[in-house]
Short mmCIF file of C-alpha atoms and ligand atoms in Angstrom, two decimals:
data_model
loop_
_atom_site.label_atom_id
_atom_site.label_comp_id
_atom_site.label_asym_id
_atom_site.label_seq_id
_atom_site.Cartn_x
_atom_site.Cartn_y
_atom_site.Cartn_z
CA MET A 119 -11.65 0.81 -6.12
CA ALA A 120 -14.68 2.70 -5.07
CA ALA A 121 -16.12 -0.32 -3.31
CA ARG A 122 -12.92 -1.01 -1.34
CA GLU A 123 -12.61 2.93 -0.65
CA LYS A 124 -16.31 2.70 0.84
CA ASP A 125 -15.35 -0.42 2.81
CA ALA A 126 -12.31 1.18 4.34
CA ASP A 127 -14.55 4.03 5.57
CA PHE A 128 -16.41 1.62 7.85
CA GLN A 129 -13.57 -1.18 8.53
CA LEU A 130 -10.23 -0.15 9.88
CA SER A 131 -7.16 -2.10 8.39
CA SER A 132 -5.37 -4.26 10.86
CA ALA A 133 -2.57 -1.74 11.04
CA SER A 134 -4.76 1.25 12.34
CA ARG A 135 -6.42 -1.15 14.87
CA ARG A 136 -3.24 -1.83 16.24
CA SER A 137 -2.27 1.77 16.43
CA PHE A 138 -5.63 2.64 18.24
CA LEU A 139 -5.57 -0.22 20.56
CA GLY A 140 -1.72 -0.28 21.23
CA LEU A 141 -1.36 2.53 23.58
CA SER A 142 0.65 1.61 26.69
CA ALA A 143 2.78 3.03 29.24
CA ALA A 144 5.77 3.18 26.77
CA ALA A 145 3.63 5.62 24.94
CA SER A 146 4.95 8.60 27.47
CA ALA A 147 8.49 8.04 26.56
CA ALA A 148 7.48 8.01 22.79
CA ILE A 149 6.22 11.62 23.46
CA ALA A 150 9.69 12.65 24.49
CA LEU A 151 11.35 10.94 21.51
CA ARG A 152 12.13 13.29 19.02
CA ILE A 153 12.91 11.79 15.50
CA VAL A 154 16.21 12.87 14.23
CA THR A 155 16.75 12.61 10.40
CA GLU A 156 19.60 12.60 7.70
CA PRO A 157 18.30 16.10 6.66
CA MET A 158 18.26 17.59 10.26
CA LEU A 159 21.87 16.32 10.55
CA ALA A 160 22.98 17.31 7.18
CA ARG A 161 21.80 20.96 7.73
CA ALA A 162 22.28 21.24 11.40
CA GLY A 163 23.40 24.74 12.33
CA GLY A 164 20.74 26.60 10.09
CA ARG A 165 22.51 25.65 6.87
CA GLU A 166 20.33 27.20 4.01
CA PHE A 167 21.17 26.74 0.29
CA PRO A 168 20.43 28.93 -2.73
CA LYS A 169 18.09 27.06 -5.04
CA ASP A 170 20.46 26.85 -7.86
CA GLY A 171 23.20 25.07 -5.47
CA ILE A 172 24.57 21.66 -5.99
CA ARG A 173 23.28 19.98 -3.04
CA ILE A 174 25.31 16.75 -2.48
CA ASP A 175 25.01 16.61 1.25
CA ALA A 176 22.15 14.68 2.58
CA ASN A 177 22.33 11.32 0.48
CA GLU A 178 19.16 12.31 -1.45
CA ASN A 179 18.48 11.04 -4.96
CA PRO A 180 18.70 13.66 -7.63
CA LEU A 181 16.53 11.61 -9.97
CA GLY A 182 13.38 11.85 -7.72
CA PRO A 183 10.48 9.21 -8.04
CA SER A 184 10.05 7.39 -11.00
CA THR A 185 8.02 8.07 -14.00
CA ALA A 186 5.27 5.37 -12.65
CA ALA A 187 5.43 6.86 -9.11
CA ARG A 188 4.96 10.28 -10.48
CA GLU A 189 1.87 9.07 -12.47
CA ALA A 190 0.38 7.20 -9.49
CA VAL A 191 0.99 10.35 -7.26
CA ALA A 192 -0.98 12.43 -9.89
CA ALA A 193 -3.84 9.74 -10.23
CA ILE A 194 -4.46 9.41 -6.44
CA LEU A 195 -4.81 13.39 -5.61
CA PRO A 196 -8.46 13.27 -6.07
CA GLN A 197 -8.54 10.80 -3.39
CA GLY A 198 -6.37 12.89 -1.04
CA GLY A 199 -9.35 14.02 1.13
CA ARG A 200 -9.50 10.44 2.65
CA TYR A 201 -7.25 8.51 5.00
CA SER A 202 -7.32 5.16 2.97
CA PHE A 203 -5.77 2.94 5.60
CA TRP A 204 -6.50 0.27 3.21
CA LEU A 205 -3.59 1.21 0.79
CA THR A 206 -1.29 0.66 3.69
CA GLY A 207 -2.56 -2.72 4.15
CA ASP A 208 -2.24 -3.25 0.50
CA LEU A 209 1.55 -2.26 0.57
CA GLU A 210 2.24 -4.39 3.33
CA LYS A 211 0.63 -7.29 1.43
CA THR A 212 2.57 -6.38 -1.66
CA LEU A 213 5.84 -6.26 0.18
CA ALA A 214 5.14 -9.48 1.87
CA GLU A 215 4.56 -10.94 -1.50
CA THR A 216 7.82 -9.49 -2.90
CA GLU A 217 9.87 -10.56 -0.06
CA GLY A 218 8.19 -14.16 0.70
CA LEU A 219 7.11 -12.99 4.19
CA LYS A 220 3.83 -12.67 5.85
CA ALA A 221 2.11 -9.41 6.08
CA GLU A 222 2.29 -9.60 9.80
CA GLN A 223 6.05 -9.28 9.64
CA ILE A 224 5.95 -5.92 8.00
CA ARG A 225 4.94 -2.55 8.93
CA VAL A 226 4.91 0.55 6.57
CA TYR A 227 6.01 4.05 8.03
CA PRO A 228 6.52 7.51 6.58
CA GLY A 229 10.35 6.74 6.13
CA SER A 230 12.43 4.33 8.23
CA SER A 231 13.53 7.09 10.87
CA GLU A 232 10.41 6.36 12.97
CA PRO A 233 10.99 2.72 13.13
CA LEU A 234 14.57 3.10 13.78
CA HIS A 235 13.93 5.49 16.76
CA HIS A 236 11.12 3.22 18.19
CA THR A 237 13.34 0.10 17.93
CA VAL A 238 16.00 1.86 19.84
CA ALA A 239 13.66 2.98 22.35
CA ALA A 240 11.93 -0.52 22.86
CA PHE A 241 15.21 -2.47 23.26
CA THR A 242 17.45 -0.02 25.22
CA SER A 243 17.24 1.47 28.68
CA PRO A 244 19.71 2.76 31.31
CA GLN A 245 20.45 -0.96 31.73
CA ARG A 246 20.81 -2.02 28.14
CA SER A 247 23.31 -0.15 25.87
CA TYR A 248 23.15 0.77 22.16
CA VAL A 249 25.88 -0.28 20.12
CA THR A 250 26.93 1.33 16.89
CA ALA A 251 29.90 1.86 14.58
CA ASP A 252 32.07 4.79 14.38
CA PRO A 253 31.60 6.42 12.05
CA GLY A 254 28.08 5.47 11.62
CA TYR A 255 24.62 6.82 11.14
CA GLU A 256 23.90 8.87 14.29
CA ALA A 257 20.13 8.93 14.45
CA GLY A 258 19.70 6.14 16.78
CA MET A 259 22.26 7.45 19.30
CA PHE A 260 19.85 10.34 19.68
CA ALA A 261 16.89 7.89 20.56
CA ALA A 262 19.14 6.10 22.93
CA ASN A 263 20.06 9.43 24.63
CA VAL A 264 16.35 10.17 25.29
CA ILE A 265 15.98 6.47 26.65
CA GLY A 266 18.92 7.24 28.99
CA ALA A 267 20.82 4.24 27.46
CA LYS A 268 24.64 4.44 27.20
CA VAL A 269 25.96 4.58 23.69
CA VAL A 270 28.80 2.31 22.61
CA LYS A 271 30.64 3.55 19.64
CA VAL A 272 33.03 0.87 17.92
CA PRO A 273 35.42 1.76 15.22
CA LEU A 274 35.23 0.21 11.88
CA THR A 275 37.57 -2.55 10.79
CA LYS A 276 40.26 -1.95 8.36
CA THR A 277 38.12 -2.81 5.33
CA TYR A 278 35.47 -0.41 7.10
CA ALA A 279 32.97 -3.08 7.99
CA HIS A 280 31.30 -3.07 11.23
CA ASP A 281 33.68 -4.96 13.68
CA VAL A 282 31.00 -7.35 15.13
CA ARG A 283 33.32 -9.09 17.43
CA ALA A 284 34.63 -5.75 18.98
CA MET A 285 30.89 -4.81 19.24
CA LEU A 286 30.15 -7.85 21.29
CA ALA A 287 33.12 -7.22 23.50
CA ALA A 288 32.38 -3.77 24.03
CA ALA A 289 28.71 -4.10 25.52
CA PRO A 290 28.00 -7.39 27.40
CA ASP A 291 24.83 -5.26 28.43
CA ALA A 292 23.69 -4.49 24.96
CA GLY A 293 19.95 -3.81 23.92
CA VAL A 294 20.43 -2.90 20.40
CA PHE A 295 23.33 -3.55 17.93
CA TYR A 296 22.94 -1.16 15.10
CA VAL A 297 24.31 -2.34 11.64
CA CYS A 298 24.15 -0.16 8.88
CA THR A 299 25.01 -1.86 5.48
CA PRO A 300 25.99 -0.28 3.23
CA ASN A 301 27.32 2.07 6.08
CA ASN A 302 26.20 5.78 6.19
CA PRO A 303 28.85 7.53 5.82
CA THR A 304 31.36 5.17 4.37
CA GLY A 305 29.17 3.25 1.78
CA THR A 306 31.04 -0.11 2.95
CA LEU A 307 29.52 -3.48 3.61
CA THR A 308 29.22 -5.73 6.61
CA SER A 309 28.73 -9.24 5.42
CA HIS A 310 25.98 -11.48 6.10
CA SER A 311 28.07 -14.12 8.06
CA ASP A 312 29.18 -11.39 10.23
CA ILE A 313 25.56 -10.20 11.08
CA GLU A 314 24.96 -14.01 11.45
CA TYR A 315 27.78 -14.09 13.96
CA LEU A 316 26.43 -11.19 15.76
CA LEU A 317 22.92 -12.91 16.23
CA GLU A 318 24.63 -16.15 17.32
CA ASN A 319 26.58 -14.34 20.18
CA LYS A 320 24.51 -11.38 21.32
CA PRO A 321 23.36 -11.21 24.97
CA LYS A 322 19.84 -12.86 25.48
CA ASP A 323 16.93 -10.38 24.69
CA SER A 324 19.15 -7.95 22.40
CA VAL A 325 18.31 -7.27 19.04
CA VAL A 326 20.26 -6.75 15.72
CA LEU A 327 18.84 -3.74 14.02
CA VAL A 328 20.15 -3.88 10.51
CA ASP A 329 19.55 -0.80 8.42
CA GLU A 330 19.37 -1.43 4.68
CA ALA A 331 18.72 2.13 3.61
CA TYR A 332 21.33 1.87 0.80
CA ILE A 333 21.28 -1.80 -0.05
CA HIS A 334 19.77 -1.27 -3.52
CA PHE A 335 22.83 0.72 -4.68
CA ALA A 336 24.96 -2.31 -3.70
CA ASP A 337 25.94 -6.06 -4.53
CA ALA A 338 25.18 -7.00 -1.07
CA VAL A 339 23.44 -9.98 0.48
CA SER A 340 20.32 -8.79 2.63
CA VAL A 341 19.39 -9.92 5.91
CA MET A 342 15.75 -10.56 4.82
CA ASP A 343 16.33 -14.47 5.17
CA LEU A 344 17.05 -14.11 8.80
CA VAL A 345 13.82 -12.21 9.28
CA LYS A 346 12.15 -15.07 7.56
CA ALA A 347 13.90 -17.47 9.98
CA GLY A 348 12.55 -15.94 12.99
CA LYS A 349 15.83 -14.38 14.38
CA ASP A 350 16.12 -11.54 16.58
CA VAL A 351 16.74 -9.12 13.93
CA ILE A 352 14.94 -5.95 12.78
CA LEU A 353 15.49 -5.14 9.44
CA LEU A 354 14.77 -1.28 7.94
CA ARG A 355 14.31 -0.30 4.53
CA THR A 356 13.36 3.15 2.94
CA PHE A 357 12.22 4.40 -0.35
CA SER A 358 14.08 7.68 0.29
CA LYS A 359 17.29 6.66 -1.18
CA LEU A 360 17.36 4.54 -4.63
CA TYR A 361 13.70 5.03 -5.04
CA GLY A 362 14.07 9.01 -4.88
CA MET A 363 11.16 9.28 -2.53
CA ALA A 364 12.81 11.10 0.34
CA GLY A 365 10.30 13.93 0.06
CA LEU A 366 7.28 11.64 -0.41
CA ARG A 367 8.12 9.53 2.77
CA CYS A 368 7.77 5.86 2.85
CA GLY A 369 9.92 3.19 4.60
CA ALA A 370 9.18 -0.23 6.13
CA VAL A 371 10.27 -2.42 9.04
CA PHE A 372 10.45 -6.34 8.83
CA ALA A 373 10.60 -8.48 11.72
CA ARG A 374 8.99 -11.06 13.87
CA PRO A 375 5.27 -10.06 14.97
CA ASP A 376 6.36 -10.10 18.64
CA LEU A 377 9.24 -7.70 18.11
CA LEU A 378 7.09 -5.36 15.74
CA GLU A 379 4.36 -5.30 18.54
CA LYS A 380 7.24 -4.00 20.99
CA ILE A 381 8.37 -1.21 18.55
CA GLU A 382 4.92 -0.26 17.80
CA ASN A 383 4.47 0.68 21.59
CA TYR A 384 6.54 3.75 20.78
CA GLY A 385 3.97 4.78 17.83
CA GLY A 386 3.15 4.08 14.25
CA GLY A 387 -0.09 3.46 12.74
CA ASN A 388 -0.43 7.31 11.95
CA PRO A 389 -2.12 7.42 8.41
CA MET A 390 0.39 7.40 5.52
CA PRO A 391 0.44 10.05 2.90
CA VAL A 392 -1.61 8.25 0.18
CA THR A 393 0.86 9.79 -2.39
CA ALA A 394 3.62 7.89 -0.82
CA LEU A 395 1.90 4.71 -0.89
CA VAL A 396 0.66 4.62 -4.36
CA ALA A 397 4.14 5.87 -5.57
CA THR A 398 5.69 2.93 -3.63
CA MET A 399 3.54 0.21 -5.19
CA ALA A 400 4.10 1.61 -8.58
CA SER A 401 7.80 1.71 -8.14
CA LEU A 402 7.75 -1.85 -6.84
CA LYS A 403 5.94 -2.94 -9.96
CA ASP A 404 8.80 -1.38 -12.26
CA ALA A 405 11.22 -4.47 -12.33
CA GLN A 406 13.69 -2.37 -14.32
CA LEU A 407 13.89 0.46 -11.63
CA VAL A 408 16.48 -0.97 -9.26
CA PRO A 409 18.73 -2.35 -11.68
CA GLU A 410 18.72 0.79 -13.96
CA ARG A 411 19.29 3.25 -10.87
CA LYS A 412 21.76 1.09 -9.43
CA ARG A 413 23.69 1.08 -12.82
CA ILE A 414 23.42 5.01 -13.04
CA ASN A 415 24.78 5.54 -9.58
CA ALA A 416 27.56 3.01 -10.12
CA ASN A 417 28.50 4.67 -13.38
CA VAL A 418 28.67 8.28 -12.10
CA ARG A 419 30.29 6.96 -8.71
CA GLY A 420 32.90 5.15 -10.87
CA GLN A 421 33.80 8.40 -12.92
CA VAL A 422 34.33 10.40 -9.85
CA PHE A 423 36.75 7.79 -8.38
CA ALA A 424 38.44 7.61 -11.49
CA TRP A 425 38.80 11.34 -11.56
CA LEU A 426 39.92 11.38 -7.88
CA ASP A 427 42.56 8.66 -8.50
CA ARG A 428 43.99 10.64 -11.65
CA ASN A 429 44.31 13.68 -9.25
CA GLY A 430 45.92 11.85 -6.34
CA TYR A 431 43.01 12.77 -3.88
CA SER A 432 42.33 10.24 -1.07
CA TYR A 433 38.75 8.60 -0.47
CA ILE A 434 37.22 5.62 0.77
CA PRO A 435 35.73 3.42 -2.08
CA SER A 436 32.12 2.87 -1.47
CA GLU A 437 29.43 0.76 -2.85
CA SER A 438 26.57 3.12 -2.25
CA ASN A 439 25.45 6.63 -3.21
CA CYS A 440 27.83 8.44 -0.79
CA PHE A 441 31.57 8.16 0.11
CA MET A 442 34.00 9.78 2.46
CA LEU A 443 36.56 12.06 0.95
CA ASP A 444 39.89 13.09 2.66
CA THR A 445 40.30 17.22 2.70
CA LYS A 446 43.65 16.76 4.39
CA ARG A 447 42.61 19.45 6.62
CA PRO A 448 39.93 20.08 9.20
CA ALA A 449 37.11 19.19 6.94
CA LYS A 450 34.87 22.19 7.96
CA ALA A 451 37.39 24.55 6.02
CA ALA A 452 37.04 22.57 2.89
CA ILE A 453 33.10 22.23 3.10
CA ASP A 454 32.98 26.15 3.41
CA ALA A 455 35.36 26.54 0.33
CA MET A 456 33.04 24.40 -1.62
CA ALA A 457 30.02 26.43 -0.43
CA LYS A 458 31.62 29.39 -1.72
CA GLN A 459 31.39 27.96 -5.08
CA ASN A 460 27.83 26.98 -4.62
CA VAL A 461 28.65 23.10 -4.20
CA PHE A 462 27.24 21.97 -0.50
CA ILE A 463 28.97 18.84 0.22
CA GLY A 464 28.17 16.67 3.65
CA ARG A 465 29.20 16.60 7.17
CA ILE A 466 32.07 15.66 9.30
CA TRP A 467 32.28 12.79 11.76
CA PRO A 468 34.28 13.54 14.63
CA VAL A 469 36.18 10.31 14.65
CA TRP A 470 37.59 11.33 11.16
CA PRO A 471 38.16 15.12 11.37
CA THR A 472 39.60 15.54 7.91
CA TYR A 473 36.99 13.71 5.96
CA ALA A 474 33.74 14.93 4.55
CA ARG A 475 30.84 12.91 3.36
CA ILE A 476 30.15 13.40 -0.39
CA THR A 477 26.75 12.32 -1.97
CA ILE A 478 26.72 11.05 -5.61
CA GLY A 479 24.57 13.58 -7.74
CA THR A 480 24.16 13.42 -11.40
CA ALA A 481 26.94 13.37 -13.85
CA PRO A 482 26.85 17.10 -14.43
CA GLU A 483 26.62 17.83 -10.77
CA MET A 484 29.76 15.89 -10.17
CA GLU A 485 31.54 17.71 -12.76
CA GLN A 486 30.91 20.79 -10.97
CA PHE A 487 31.94 19.08 -7.76
CA GLN A 488 35.37 18.15 -9.33
CA THR A 489 36.03 21.69 -10.66
CA ALA A 490 35.27 23.07 -7.32
CA TRP A 491 37.29 20.27 -5.40
CA GLN A 492 40.33 21.23 -7.79
CA LYS A 493 40.15 24.75 -6.70
CA VAL A 494 39.81 24.03 -2.91
CA MET A 495 42.72 21.45 -2.92
CA THR A 496 45.16 23.63 -4.95
CA GLY A 497 44.29 26.61 -2.73
CA ALA A 498 42.60 28.65 -5.45
CA VAL A 499 39.37 29.27 -3.16
CA THR A 500 39.61 29.14 0.71
CA ALA A 501 36.95 29.96 3.20
CA SER A 502 37.12 31.35 6.73
CA VAL A 503 34.93 28.90 8.66
CA GLY A 504 31.59 30.07 9.04
CA GLY A 505 31.63 33.11 6.55
CA VAL A 506 30.13 31.55 3.50
CA PRO A 507 26.71 30.90 2.02
CA GLY A 508 25.04 27.97 3.43
CA TRP A 509 26.01 28.84 7.16
CA GLY A 510 24.14 31.95 7.42
CA GLU A 511 21.68 33.37 10.09
CA LEU A 512 19.74 30.73 11.81
CA GLY A 513 16.50 30.35 9.86
CA PRO A 514 13.14 29.83 11.41
CA ARG A 515 13.31 26.18 10.21
CA ARG A 516 16.61 25.65 12.18
CA ARG A 517 16.56 22.16 13.99
CA ASN A 518 19.09 22.60 16.92
CA LEU A 519 20.74 19.43 17.86
CA ASP A 520 23.42 21.23 19.90
CA GLY A 521 22.02 20.84 23.15
CA ILE A 522 21.77 17.05 22.78
CA VAL A 523 24.40 15.08 24.71
CA ILE A 524 25.19 11.72 23.87
CA ARG A 525 26.00 9.38 26.98
CA SER A 526 28.90 7.36 26.04
C1 PLP B 61 21.35 5.00 7.34
C2 PLP B 61 19.99 5.77 7.14
N1 PLP B 61 18.76 4.94 7.77
C3 PLP B 61 17.78 5.55 7.71
C4 PLP B 61 17.38 6.68 7.07
C5 PLP B 61 16.13 7.24 7.19
O1 PLP B 61 15.73 7.82 6.08
P1 PLP B 61 13.94 8.20 5.90
O2 PLP B 61 13.38 8.47 7.26
O3 PLP B 61 14.10 9.15 4.91
O4 PLP B 61 13.34 6.83 5.47
C6 PLP B 61 18.46 7.47 6.37
C7 PLP B 61 18.50 8.54 5.74
O5 PLP B 61 19.29 9.31 5.19
C8 PLP B 61 19.89 6.87 6.48
O6 PLP B 61 20.96 7.49 6.14
#
């Protein structure tokens, strides 16, 4: 390892060379492109939590990094003084081997939020729209807004899949079709065949951006084969969800090299945290990690759904680590009444104003959720909107998204 490290001092990996040489006119737009992330959305409005609060609001994984990942992080710390670009190259190679791709079809980032925004920046414009599901994950809409692209929001189907036919019909000028499967916030799937249909019928020069942030929780078919086949598809994955590394920051984008080059015009190549790289590598080597965590999440989720069924509460069945729960009132009132009981649930999508998103926590956390929910639904605990812990004074770390207007 010492020899490799020494090598790396003098020899930049392909990733770093790309970043140093790849600056273009697009870079100026990148400077204005603020990266909007799930925790910023979940905690917009200055929401701060007590340390002992049950935090099931931001689709985090309460299990955190795997044991092997923790050990790898501890072991790399003495080398934390170096950039170690070669580790990024190593991870790209490992991912290539795992997925049956070439390393030049993969880029690693500190989470998938950056490549998501950069893809939208690269393929939308004031003339090329951004098409997304409603309700859907909002981050890409913020990027489209910076670019001046129109945002076209298309309702989900009756089975809560992306309505690919309606998406195509709604935007003949599309630059990006964003498909999040399992969807955030509903945890529902869009089929491989529907994504293929989208690819076959989309306007020329547009791309389909498939976000598989939550796919490890679900029995779903990935579109990795469509990347392999060289289609106009850009696939995002993150290690923030099932892998429990949201705070360590690692994600990846998979696509044809010419598409990746366009995305990289907007940024990337900044040295990755070495802790994230080795934790990811260690996690990928653990063959039991995905099936085990998938099973744990599915068990807890199943118990929560069974309890909701027994008590007659309405929700949308999900395949992921989050689901939408009908509060039967303006959802903010229920969110605040839960916060009063130290249980912090997720946010509201304007298209479904009575629903709130719930993240699956640990079994004991979800028992606390159930106890608190019962009290909200029976009227034993109520809250006047805004007057509860968690919605307090705007702290110094407030991320104000209020001023951002989405052109739709
Ligand atoms: C659908 C979706 N995509 C992408 C991300 C990006 O996560 P990260 O930047 O932590 O990889 C998230 C985070 O919650 C998400 O929900």
